[in-house]
CSV table of C-alpha atoms in Angstrom, one decimal:
chain,number,residue,atom,x,y,z
A,905,MET,CA,7.1,7.2,70.5
A,906,VAL,CA,10.4,8.5,69.2
A,907,ALA,CA,11.6,5.4,67.4
A,908,PRO,CA,8.8,5.2,64.8
A,909,LEU,CA,9.0,8.9,64.3
A,910,ILE,CA,12.7,8.8,63.5
A,911,LYS,CA,12.2,5.7,61.3
A,912,GLY,CA,9.4,7.5,59.4
A,913,LEU,CA,11.7,10.6,58.9
A,914,VAL,CA,14.6,8.5,57.6
A,915,LEU,CA,12.3,6.5,55.3
A,916,GLY,CA,10.8,9.8,54.0
A,917,LEU,CA,14.2,11.3,53.4
A,918,ILE,CA,15.4,8.2,51.4
A,919,LEU,CA,12.3,8.4,49.2
A,920,SER,CA,12.4,12.2,48.7
A,921,ILE,CA,16.0,12.3,47.6
A,922,SER,CA,15.8,9.3,45.3
A,923,VAL,CA,16.6,10.3,41.8
A,924,GLY,CA,14.0,9.1,39.3
A,925,PRO,CA,11.6,10.3,36.6
A,926,ILE,CA,9.2,11.7,39.3
A,927,ILE,CA,11.6,14.5,40.4
A,928,PHE,CA,12.3,15.5,36.8
A,929,ALA,CA,8.6,15.6,36.0
A,930,ILE,CA,7.9,17.7,39.1
A,931,ILE,CA,10.5,20.2,38.0
A,932,LYS,CA,9.3,20.2,34.3
A,933,HIS,CA,5.6,20.8,35.1
A,934,SER,CA,6.3,23.4,37.8
A,935,ILE,CA,8.6,25.4,35.4
A,936,ASN,CA,6.4,25.0,32.3
A,937,SER,CA,3.0,25.5,33.8
A,938,GLY,CA,3.4,27.1,37.3
A,939,ARG,CA,2.7,26.1,40.9
A,940,ARG,CA,-0.8,24.7,40.4
A,941,ALA,CA,0.4,22.3,37.7
A,942,GLY,CA,3.3,21.1,39.8
A,943,LEU,CA,1.0,20.6,42.8
A,944,SER,CA,-1.5,18.7,40.7
A,945,PHE,CA,1.2,16.3,39.6
A,946,VAL,CA,2.5,16.0,43.2
A,947,ALA,CA,-1.0,15.3,44.5
A,948,GLY,CA,-1.2,12.3,42.1
A,949,VAL,CA,2.1,11.0,43.3
A,950,SER,CA,1.1,11.4,46.9
A,951,THR,CA,-2.2,9.6,46.3
A,952,SER,CA,-0.3,6.8,44.7
A,953,ASP,CA,2.1,6.5,47.7
A,954,ILE,CA,-0.9,6.4,50.1
A,955,SER,CA,-2.6,3.7,48.0
A,956,LEU,CA,0.5,1.6,47.9
A,957,VAL,CA,1.0,1.8,51.7
A,958,LEU,CA,-2.6,0.8,52.3
A,959,PHE,CA,-2.4,-2.0,49.8
A,960,CYS,CA,0.8,-3.3,51.4
A,961,ASN,CA,-0.6,-3.2,54.9
A,962,PHE,CA,-4.0,-4.6,54.3
A,963,PHE,CA,-3.6,-6.9,51.3
A,964,THR,CA,-0.1,-8.3,51.8
A,965,GLY,CA,-1.2,-11.7,50.4
A,966,LEU,CA,-2.4,-10.1,47.1
A,967,PHE,CA,0.6,-7.9,47.0
A,968,ALA,CA,3.0,-10.9,47.3
A,969,ALA,CA,1.1,-12.5,44.4
A,970,ALA,CA,1.5,-9.3,42.3
A,971,LEU,CA,5.2,-9.4,42.9
A,972,GLU,CA,5.3,-12.7,41.1
A,973,HIS,CA,4.4,-10.7,38.0
A,974,LYS,CA,6.9,-7.9,38.7
A,975,ASN,CA,8.5,-8.2,35.2
A,976,LYS,CA,5.1,-7.6,33.5
A,977,ILE,CA,4.5,-4.7,35.8
A,978,ALA,CA,8.0,-3.4,34.9
A,979,LEU,CA,7.2,-3.7,31.2
A,980,GLY,CA,4.0,-1.8,31.6
A,981,GLY,CA,5.7,0.9,33.5
A,982,SER,CA,8.5,1.1,30.9
A,983,VAL,CA,6.0,1.5,28.0
A,984,PHE,CA,4.2,4.2,29.9
A,985,LEU,CA,7.5,6.1,30.6
A,986,ILE,CA,8.8,5.7,27.0
A,987,GLY,CA,5.4,6.8,25.6
A,988,LEU,CA,5.2,9.8,27.8
A,989,GLY,CA,8.8,10.7,27.0
A,990,ILE,CA,8.2,10.5,23.2
A,991,TYR,CA,5.1,12.7,23.6
A,992,THR,CA,7.1,15.2,25.6
A,993,LEU,CA,10.1,15.2,23.3
A,994,LEU,CA,8.3,15.3,19.9
A,995,PHE,CA,4.7,16.4,20.3
A,996,LYS,CA,4.4,18.5,23.5
A,997,LYS,CA,3.7,22.1,22.6
A,998,VAL,CA,4.2,25.0,25.0
A,999,SER,CA,1.5,27.7,24.8
A,1000,ILE,CA,2.4,30.6,27.0
A,1001,THR,CA,1.2,34.1,27.7
A,1002,GLU,CA,2.9,37.0,29.5
A,1003,ASN,CA,1.3,38.3,32.7
A,1004,THR,CA,2.4,40.1,35.8
A,1005,ASN,CA,3.7,36.9,37.3
A,1006,GLY,CA,5.9,36.0,34.4
A,1007,ILE,CA,5.6,33.2,31.8
A,1008,GLN,CA,2.8,30.7,32.4
A,1009,GLU,CA,1.4,27.9,30.2
A,1010,LYS,CA,-2.4,28.0,29.7
A,1011,LEU,CA,-4.0,25.0,31.4
A,1012,SER,CA,-7.6,23.9,31.5
A,1013,TRP,CA,-9.1,21.9,34.4
A,1014,GLN,CA,-8.9,18.8,32.3
A,1015,LYS,CA,-5.2,19.3,32.0
A,1016,TYR,CA,-4.9,19.6,35.8
A,1017,VAL,CA,-6.8,16.3,36.1
A,1018,GLY,CA,-4.4,14.8,33.5
A,1019,LEU,CA,-1.4,16.0,35.4
A,1020,TYR,CA,-2.8,14.4,38.6
A,1021,LEU,CA,-3.4,11.1,36.8
A,1022,SER,CA,0.0,11.2,35.2
A,1023,GLY,CA,1.6,11.6,38.6
A,1024,PHE,CA,-0.5,8.8,40.0
A,1025,PHE,CA,0.3,6.3,37.3
A,1026,MET,CA,3.9,7.3,36.8
A,1027,ASN,CA,4.5,6.5,40.5
A,1028,THR,CA,2.3,3.4,40.7
A,1029,LEU,CA,3.7,1.8,37.5
A,1030,ASN,CA,7.3,2.2,38.8
A,1031,PRO,CA,8.4,-1.2,40.1
A,1032,GLY,CA,11.1,0.5,42.1
A,1033,VAL,CA,8.5,2.4,44.1
A,1034,PHE,CA,6.4,-0.8,44.3
A,1035,LEU,CA,9.3,-2.9,45.7
A,1036,PHE,CA,10.4,0.0,48.0
A,1037,TRP,CA,7.0,0.1,49.8
A,1038,PHE,CA,6.8,-3.7,49.9
A,1039,ALA,CA,10.2,-4.2,51.4
A,1040,TRP,CA,9.8,-1.4,54.0
A,1041,THR,CA,6.3,-2.5,54.9
A,1042,ALA,CA,7.6,-6.0,55.7
A,1043,ALA,CA,10.4,-4.5,57.8
A,1044,ILE,CA,8.2,-2.1,59.7
A,1045,VAL,CA,5.5,-4.8,60.4
A,1046,ALA,CA,8.3,-6.9,61.9
A,1047,ASP,CA,9.5,-4.0,64.1
A,1048,ALA,CA,6.0,-3.2,65.1
A,1049,ALA,CA,5.4,-6.7,66.3
A,1050,ALA,CA,7.8,-6.0,69.2
A,1051,ALA,CA,6.1,-2.7,70.1
A,1052,SER,CA,3.6,-2.3,72.9
A,1053,ASN,CA,1.0,-0.9,70.3
A,1054,PRO,CA,1.9,-2.3,66.8
A,1055,ALA,CA,-1.0,-0.4,65.1
A,1056,ASN,CA,0.2,3.0,66.5
A,1057,TYR,CA,3.8,2.2,65.7
A,1058,LYS,CA,3.0,1.5,62.0
A,1059,ALA,CA,0.7,4.5,61.8
A,1060,ILE,CA,3.4,6.9,63.1
A,1061,VAL,CA,6.1,5.5,60.7
A,1062,PHE,CA,3.9,5.7,57.6
A,1063,VAL,CA,2.2,9.0,58.3
A,1064,THR,CA,5.5,10.7,59.2
A,1065,CYS,CA,7.1,9.3,56.0
A,1066,LEU,CA,4.2,10.3,53.7
A,1067,VAL,CA,3.9,13.8,55.2
A,1068,PHE,CA,7.7,14.3,54.8
A,1069,VAL,CA,7.7,13.2,51.2
A,1070,LEU,CA,4.7,15.3,50.3
A,1071,ALA,CA,6.3,18.4,52.0
A,1072,SER,CA,9.6,17.8,50.2
A,1073,ASP,CA,7.8,17.5,46.8
A,1074,ILE,CA,5.9,20.8,47.5
A,1075,VAL,CA,9.2,22.5,48.3
A,1076,LYS,CA,10.5,21.2,44.9
A,1077,VAL,CA,7.5,22.7,43.2
A,1078,ILE,CA,7.9,26.1,44.9
A,1079,LEU,CA,11.7,26.3,44.1
A,1080,SER,CA,11.1,25.3,40.5
A,1081,GLU,CA,8.2,27.7,40.0
A,1082,LYS,CA,10.4,30.6,41.2
A,1083,LEU,CA,12.6,30.1,38.1
A,1084,ARG,CA,9.6,30.4,35.7
A,1085,PRO,CA,9.5,34.2,35.3
A,1086,LYS,CA,13.2,34.1,34.1
A,1087,LEU,CA,12.4,31.7,31.3
A,1088,ASN,CA,11.4,32.2,27.7
A,1089,THR,CA,9.6,30.0,25.1
A,1090,LYS,CA,12.9,28.6,23.7
A,1091,ASN,CA,14.1,27.6,27.2
A,1092,LEU,CA,10.8,26.0,28.0
A,1093,HIS,CA,11.0,24.0,24.8
A,1094,LEU,CA,14.5,22.9,25.7
A,1095,ILE,CA,13.4,21.8,29.2
A,1096,ASN,CA,10.6,19.7,27.6
A,1097,GLN,CA,13.1,18.0,25.3
A,1098,ILE,CA,15.5,17.3,28.1
A,1099,ALA,CA,12.6,15.9,30.3
A,1100,GLY,CA,11.5,13.8,27.3
A,1101,VAL,CA,14.9,12.3,26.9
A,1102,ILE,CA,15.2,11.5,30.6
A,1103,LEU,CA,11.8,9.8,30.7
A,1104,ILE,CA,12.7,7.7,27.6
A,1105,GLY,CA,16.0,6.8,29.3
A,1106,PHE,CA,14.4,5.7,32.5
A,1107,GLY,CA,11.8,3.7,30.4
A,1108,VAL,CA,14.5,1.9,28.4
A,1109,PHE,CA,16.5,1.1,31.5
A,1110,LEU,CA,13.3,-0.3,33.1
A,1111,PHE,CA,12.5,-2.3,30.0
A,1112,TYR,CA,16.0,-3.7,29.9
A,1113,GLY,CA,15.8,-4.7,33.6
A,1114,ALA,CA,12.4,-6.4,33.1
A,1115,LEU,CA,13.9,-8.6,30.3
A,1116,LYS,CA,16.8,-9.8,32.3
């Protein structure tokens, strides 16, 4: 089935090139802490996307009810982004060591888990992502109704989209991580500050939109 495959690729491309706090966070974690850190964050984002797709497909009634509280969800997401941005800007410390692979931040397994959860919640609490999946799920379900096998149609679209987005995020991690050996502590600190300001900016914008 070519049509759902193309639709899934287009949908994945739209989501992967969308500029938001996720892409900046992927770059920051990959440069600061290396490939594993970036992949941990991406895994959390991907898990969030999969959860939202399943939720939209199997619990559309509950999802529609949740959208009635989209302003509250937006406020919660804005507080999360602003808080994360303030921590990154003012309190985040970069602890690095030199090794044969270049500069790398020391991370424990607890921090990898924290990065995974950060990616999951940053993506889930973003109303833009929430509404994106809701709108496209409704459109795809409508298209699938006219297909000979609606279940297969939806599966091909969503699996293609999710795999494409995950692959593009992994590429972002690899490209960002390649810059790491060329950086020093001062540059890493500057990247943290820039990322913090960006996160706060997105949070304030989201907060403003929720109050309108």
